[in-house]
GROMACS .gro file of C-alpha atoms in nm:
model
  231
    1MET     CA    1  10.248   9.521  10.854
    2PHE     CA    2  10.109   9.773  10.609
    3ALA     CA    3  10.309   9.666  10.304
    4PHE     CA    4  10.135   9.554   9.986
    5SER     CA    5  10.277   9.370   9.686
    6PHE     CA    6  10.091   9.583   9.434
    7VAL     CA    7  10.115   9.455   9.078
    8VAL     CA    8   9.991   9.667   8.789
    9PHE     CA    9   9.906   9.529   8.443
   10GLY     CA   10   9.625   9.775   8.363
   11VAL     CA   11   9.348   9.575   8.529
   12GLY     CA   12   9.000   9.664   8.409
   13SER     CA   13   9.125   9.956   8.203
   14ASP     CA   14   8.891   9.877   7.914
   15VAL     CA   15   8.567   9.890   8.111
   16PRO     CA   16   8.339  10.167   7.972
   17GLY     CA   17   8.244  10.416   8.240
   18GLY     CA   18   8.483  10.256   8.485
   19VAL     CA   19   8.858  10.265   8.540
   20ALA     CA   20   8.950  10.405   8.200
   21ASP     CA   21   8.718  10.705   8.225
   22ILE     CA   22   8.840  10.796   8.571
   23LEU     CA   23   9.211  10.747   8.511
   24GLN     CA   24   9.198  10.937   8.185
   25GLY     CA   25   9.011  11.225   8.346
   26ARG     CA   26   8.696  11.199   8.137
   27SER     CA   27   8.404  11.386   8.288
   28PRO     CA   28   8.093  11.195   8.397
   29GLY     CA   29   7.780  11.236   8.194
   30SER     CA   30   7.518  11.493   8.281
   31GLY     CA   31   7.146  11.472   8.333
   32ALA     CA   32   7.154  11.132   8.506
   33ASP     CA   33   6.812  11.046   8.654
   34VAL     CA   34   6.940  10.896   8.978
   35GLN     CA   35   6.618  10.956   9.170
   36GLY     CA   36   6.403  10.803   8.899
   37ALA     CA   37   6.629  10.498   8.875
   38ARG     CA   38   6.628  10.460   9.253
   39GLU     CA   39   6.249  10.473   9.263
   40ARG     CA   40   6.230  10.195   9.003
   41THR     CA   41   6.445   9.968   9.224
   42GLN     CA   42   6.215  10.039   9.518
   43GLU     CA   43   5.906   9.961   9.311
   44ASN     CA   44   6.048   9.635   9.181
   45PRO     CA   45   6.357   9.517   9.372
   46ARG     CA   46   6.365   9.192   9.175
   47ASP     CA   47   6.409   9.372   8.843
   48PRO     CA   48   6.775   9.337   8.734
   49ALA     CA   49   6.745   9.615   8.476
   50ALA     CA   50   6.636   9.861   8.743
   51TRP     CA   51   6.950   9.798   8.949
   52ARG     CA   52   7.173   9.819   8.641
   53ASP     CA   53   7.010  10.148   8.543
   54LEU     CA   54   7.066  10.286   8.893
   55ALA     CA   55   7.433  10.189   8.884
   56THR     CA   56   7.473  10.356   8.544
   57ALA     CA   57   7.292  10.670   8.658
   58LEU     CA   58   7.511  10.700   8.968
   59GLN     CA   59   7.828  10.670   8.762
   60GLN     CA   60   7.703  10.927   8.513
   61ASP     CA   61   7.629  11.155   8.807
   62GLY     CA   62   7.988  11.118   8.930
   63GLN     CA   63   7.895  10.895   9.226
   64THR     CA   64   8.127  10.616   9.120
   65MET     CA   65   8.163  10.431   9.449
   66ALA     CA   66   7.789  10.452   9.517
   67ALA     CA   67   7.738  10.238   9.205
   68ILE     CA   68   7.893   9.937   9.379
   69ASP     CA   69   7.586   9.844   9.584
   70PRO     CA   70   7.332   9.846   9.298
   71LEU     CA   71   7.576   9.655   9.080
   72GLU     CA   72   7.609   9.396   9.356
   73ARG     CA   73   7.231   9.369   9.361
   74TYR     CA   74   7.228   9.332   8.984
   75VAL     CA   75   7.488   9.054   8.967
   76ALA     CA   76   7.308   8.871   9.247
   77LEU     CA   77   7.010   8.855   9.010
   78GLN     CA   78   7.220   8.807   8.695
   79PRO     CA   79   7.529   8.614   8.813
   80LYS     CA   80   7.638   8.521   8.459
   81ASP     CA   81   7.660   8.876   8.325
   82THR     CA   82   8.034   8.896   8.260
   83SER     CA   83   8.023   9.264   8.164
   84ALA     CA   84   7.867   9.361   8.496
   85LEU     CA   85   8.106   9.142   8.692
   86SER     CA   86   8.403   9.300   8.518
   87GLN     CA   87   8.271   9.649   8.584
   88LEU     CA   88   8.208   9.569   8.949
   89ALA     CA   89   8.557   9.427   8.992
   90SER     CA   90   8.697   9.745   8.838
   91LEU     CA   91   8.501   9.961   9.082
   92TYR     CA   92   8.643   9.764   9.372
   93LEU     CA   93   8.992   9.821   9.233
   94ILE     CA   94   8.927  10.195   9.218
   95GLN     CA   95   8.801  10.185   9.576
   96ALA     CA   96   9.106   9.989   9.687
   97GLY     CA   97   9.340  10.233   9.516
   98ASP     CA   98   9.176  10.529   9.689
   99LEU     CA   99   9.196  10.358  10.027
  100ARG     CA  100   9.559  10.266   9.962
  101ASN     CA  101   9.639  10.634   9.903
  102GLN     CA  102   9.459  10.725  10.224
  103LEU     CA  103   9.662  10.460  10.406
  104GLN     CA  104   9.990  10.599  10.276
  105ASP     CA  105   9.888  10.953  10.378
  106ALA     CA  106   9.786  10.830  10.722
  107GLN     CA  107  10.122  10.658  10.766
  108THR     CA  108  10.301  10.983  10.685
  109ARG     CA  109  10.086  11.181  10.928
  110ALA     CA  110  10.137  10.921  11.200
  111ALA     CA  111  10.514  10.939  11.160
  112LEU     CA  112  10.507  11.320  11.184
  113ALA     CA  113  10.271  11.324  11.482
  114ASN     CA  114  10.460  11.057  11.674
  115PRO     CA  115  10.826  11.074  11.566
  116GLY     CA  116  10.934  10.879  11.873
  117ALA     CA  117  10.773  10.570  11.724
  118ASP     CA  118  11.039  10.570  11.452
  119PHE     CA  119  11.318  10.508  11.701
  120ALA     CA  120  11.390  10.190  11.894
  121LEU     CA  121  11.488  10.360  12.219
  122PRO     CA  122  11.572  10.135  12.516
  123VAL     CA  123  11.284  10.137  12.760
  124ASP     CA  124  11.519  10.193  13.052
  125SER     CA  125  11.680  10.505  12.900
  126PRO     CA  126  11.566  10.852  13.012
  127PHE     CA  127  11.411  10.922  12.671
  128GLY     CA  128  11.254  10.580  12.657
  129ARG     CA  129  11.095  10.623  12.999
  130ALA     CA  130  10.972  10.970  12.908
  131LEU     CA  131  10.812  10.857  12.584
  132GLY     CA  132  10.669  10.549  12.743
  133SER     CA  133  10.497  10.745  13.017
  134ASN     CA  134  10.378  11.042  12.813
  135PRO     CA  135   9.995  11.018  12.791
  136VAL     CA  136   9.982  11.255  12.493
  137THR     CA  137  10.231  11.048  12.295
  138ASP     CA  138  10.054  10.727  12.391
  139ALA     CA  139   9.716  10.865  12.287
  140VAL     CA  140   9.846  10.984  11.949
  141ALA     CA  141  10.019  10.653  11.883
  142THR     CA  142   9.706  10.456  11.974
  143GLN     CA  143   9.482  10.669  11.758
  144SER     CA  144   9.722  10.648  11.463
  145SER     CA  145   9.751  10.272  11.500
  146GLN     CA  146   9.373  10.231  11.503
  147GLN     CA  147   9.333  10.447  11.194
  148LEU     CA  148   9.605  10.259  11.007
  149ASN     CA  149   9.456   9.924  11.099
  150ASP     CA  150   9.112  10.038  10.983
  151LEU     CA  151   9.241  10.165  10.649
  152TYR     CA  152   9.453   9.853  10.598
  153THR     CA  153   9.152   9.631  10.665
  154ARG     CA  154   8.927   9.828  10.431
  155THR     CA  155   9.190   9.830  10.155
  156THR     CA  156   9.243   9.456  10.179
  157ARG     CA  157   8.867   9.399  10.185
  158ALA     CA  158   8.823   9.597   9.862
  159TYR     CA  159   9.092   9.389   9.691
  160GLU     CA  160   8.926   9.077   9.829
  161GLN     CA  161   8.596   9.179   9.670
  162ALA     CA  162   8.770   9.243   9.338
  163LYS     CA  163   8.929   8.901   9.366
  164LEU     CA  164   8.590   8.736   9.424
  165LYS     CA  165   8.442   8.902   9.114
  166TYR     CA  166   8.735   8.797   8.898
  167ALA     CA  167   8.701   8.445   9.039
  168GLN     CA  168   8.339   8.443   8.923
  169LEU     CA  169   8.449   8.563   8.581
  170ALA     CA  170   8.717   8.294   8.568
  171ASN     CA  171   8.455   8.028   8.638
  172LEU     CA  172   8.240   8.162   8.355
  173GLN     CA  173   8.532   8.205   8.113
  174PRO     CA  174   8.798   7.951   8.221
  175ASP     CA  175   8.998   7.983   7.899
  176ASP     CA  176   9.034   8.362   7.912
  177ALA     CA  177   9.397   8.429   8.003
  178SER     CA  178   9.341   8.799   8.076
  179ILE     CA  179   9.087   8.718   8.346
  180GLN     CA  180   9.335   8.480   8.510
  181LEU     CA  181   9.589   8.763   8.515
  182GLN     CA  182   9.338   9.003   8.669
  183LEU     CA  183   9.240   8.742   8.926
  184ALA     CA  184   9.603   8.681   9.018
  185GLU     CA  185   9.674   9.051   9.064
  186ALA     CA  186   9.368   9.107   9.281
  187ALA     CA  187   9.448   8.799   9.488
  188THR     CA  188   9.806   8.916   9.537
  189ASN     CA  189   9.689   9.253   9.663
  190ALA     CA  190   9.434   9.081   9.886
  191ASN     CA  191   9.720   8.879  10.039
  192ASP     CA  192   9.569   8.553   9.909
  193VAL     CA  193   9.893   8.392   9.796
  194THR     CA  194   9.739   8.052   9.722
  195SER     CA  195   9.478   8.192   9.482
  196ALA     CA  196   9.734   8.422   9.321
  197ILE     CA  197   9.972   8.136   9.250
  198ALA     CA  198   9.694   7.921   9.100
  199ALA     CA  199   9.574   8.203   8.876
  200TYR     CA  200   9.925   8.295   8.757
  201GLU     CA  201   9.994   7.930   8.678
  202ARG     CA  202   9.669   7.908   8.483
  203PHE     CA  203   9.758   8.226   8.294
  204LEU     CA  204  10.096   8.086   8.190
  205LYS     CA  205   9.932   7.763   8.077
  206LEU     CA  206   9.682   7.954   7.862
  207ALA     CA  207   9.924   8.220   7.731
  208PRO     CA  208  10.286   8.106   7.772
  209ASP     CA  209  10.409   8.344   7.503
  210ASP     CA  210  10.218   8.651   7.619
  211PRO     CA  211  10.436   8.967   7.657
  212SER     CA  212  10.348   8.970   8.027
  213ALA     CA  213  10.470   8.613   8.078
  214PRO     CA  214  10.828   8.700   8.192
  215VAL     CA  215  10.695   8.940   8.457
  216VAL     CA  216  10.437   8.684   8.564
  217ARG     CA  217  10.703   8.415   8.602
  218GLN     CA  218  10.909   8.647   8.822
  219GLN     CA  219  10.607   8.733   9.033
  220LEU     CA  220  10.517   8.366   9.058
  221LYS     CA  221  10.868   8.287   9.179
  222GLN     CA  222  10.840   8.550   9.453
  223LEU     CA  223  10.497   8.429   9.562
  224ARG     CA  224  10.611   8.068   9.583
  225ALA     CA  225  10.908   8.174   9.794
  226ALA     CA  226  10.679   8.375  10.021
  227SER     CA  227  10.444   8.081  10.051
  228LEU     CA  228  10.726   7.849  10.152
  229GLY     CA  229  10.855   8.105  10.401
  230ALA     CA  230  10.512   8.144  10.560
  231GLY     CA  231  10.484   7.771  10.591
   0.00000   0.00000   0.00000
């Protein structure tokens, strides 16, 4: 239930102040006027520059995920700004990666806290009856399941948001093969097989000789098989 088909081609790695800075361990800037930028958005909430400045200030202050909301406000006012859309998509990918790590850690903790869940014991066996009627075990299993479901939902939602931003970019730049690849990867991780297949096919049409093409064809084959199986 909690398995993802994560595909990595370095999505968004060239976005200044975004994925590249974080993955390469570069320190955020200092002296960011977050409060001043926030006040400007409150004074004039229809000013796109104010929201962009707030997002930049938050990132410079090391509050990377907090920059998502003002960037969303900015692109709502400037929906054709491809740079902002790309940056926002990258932030969602960072958020999804962090949540994915939390999900994996939670799965490990759940297995350690409720080892009985790893075994398919017959319900009519002495051990099966004991585990089935133990209120402590039941409570731990229920709590773990709820936490895993919550993290899974939040992770998928973050990938879904990244997918939506890349879809907007693809509409603005339909002949950009790299955007189609980014869209396909985000859609795959969001469990949107239909969109992933369409984007991968578009990528291969635009860049059939790209170095990534063999991997894309293999991924496309797997997605088509999964789509047929689901149907």
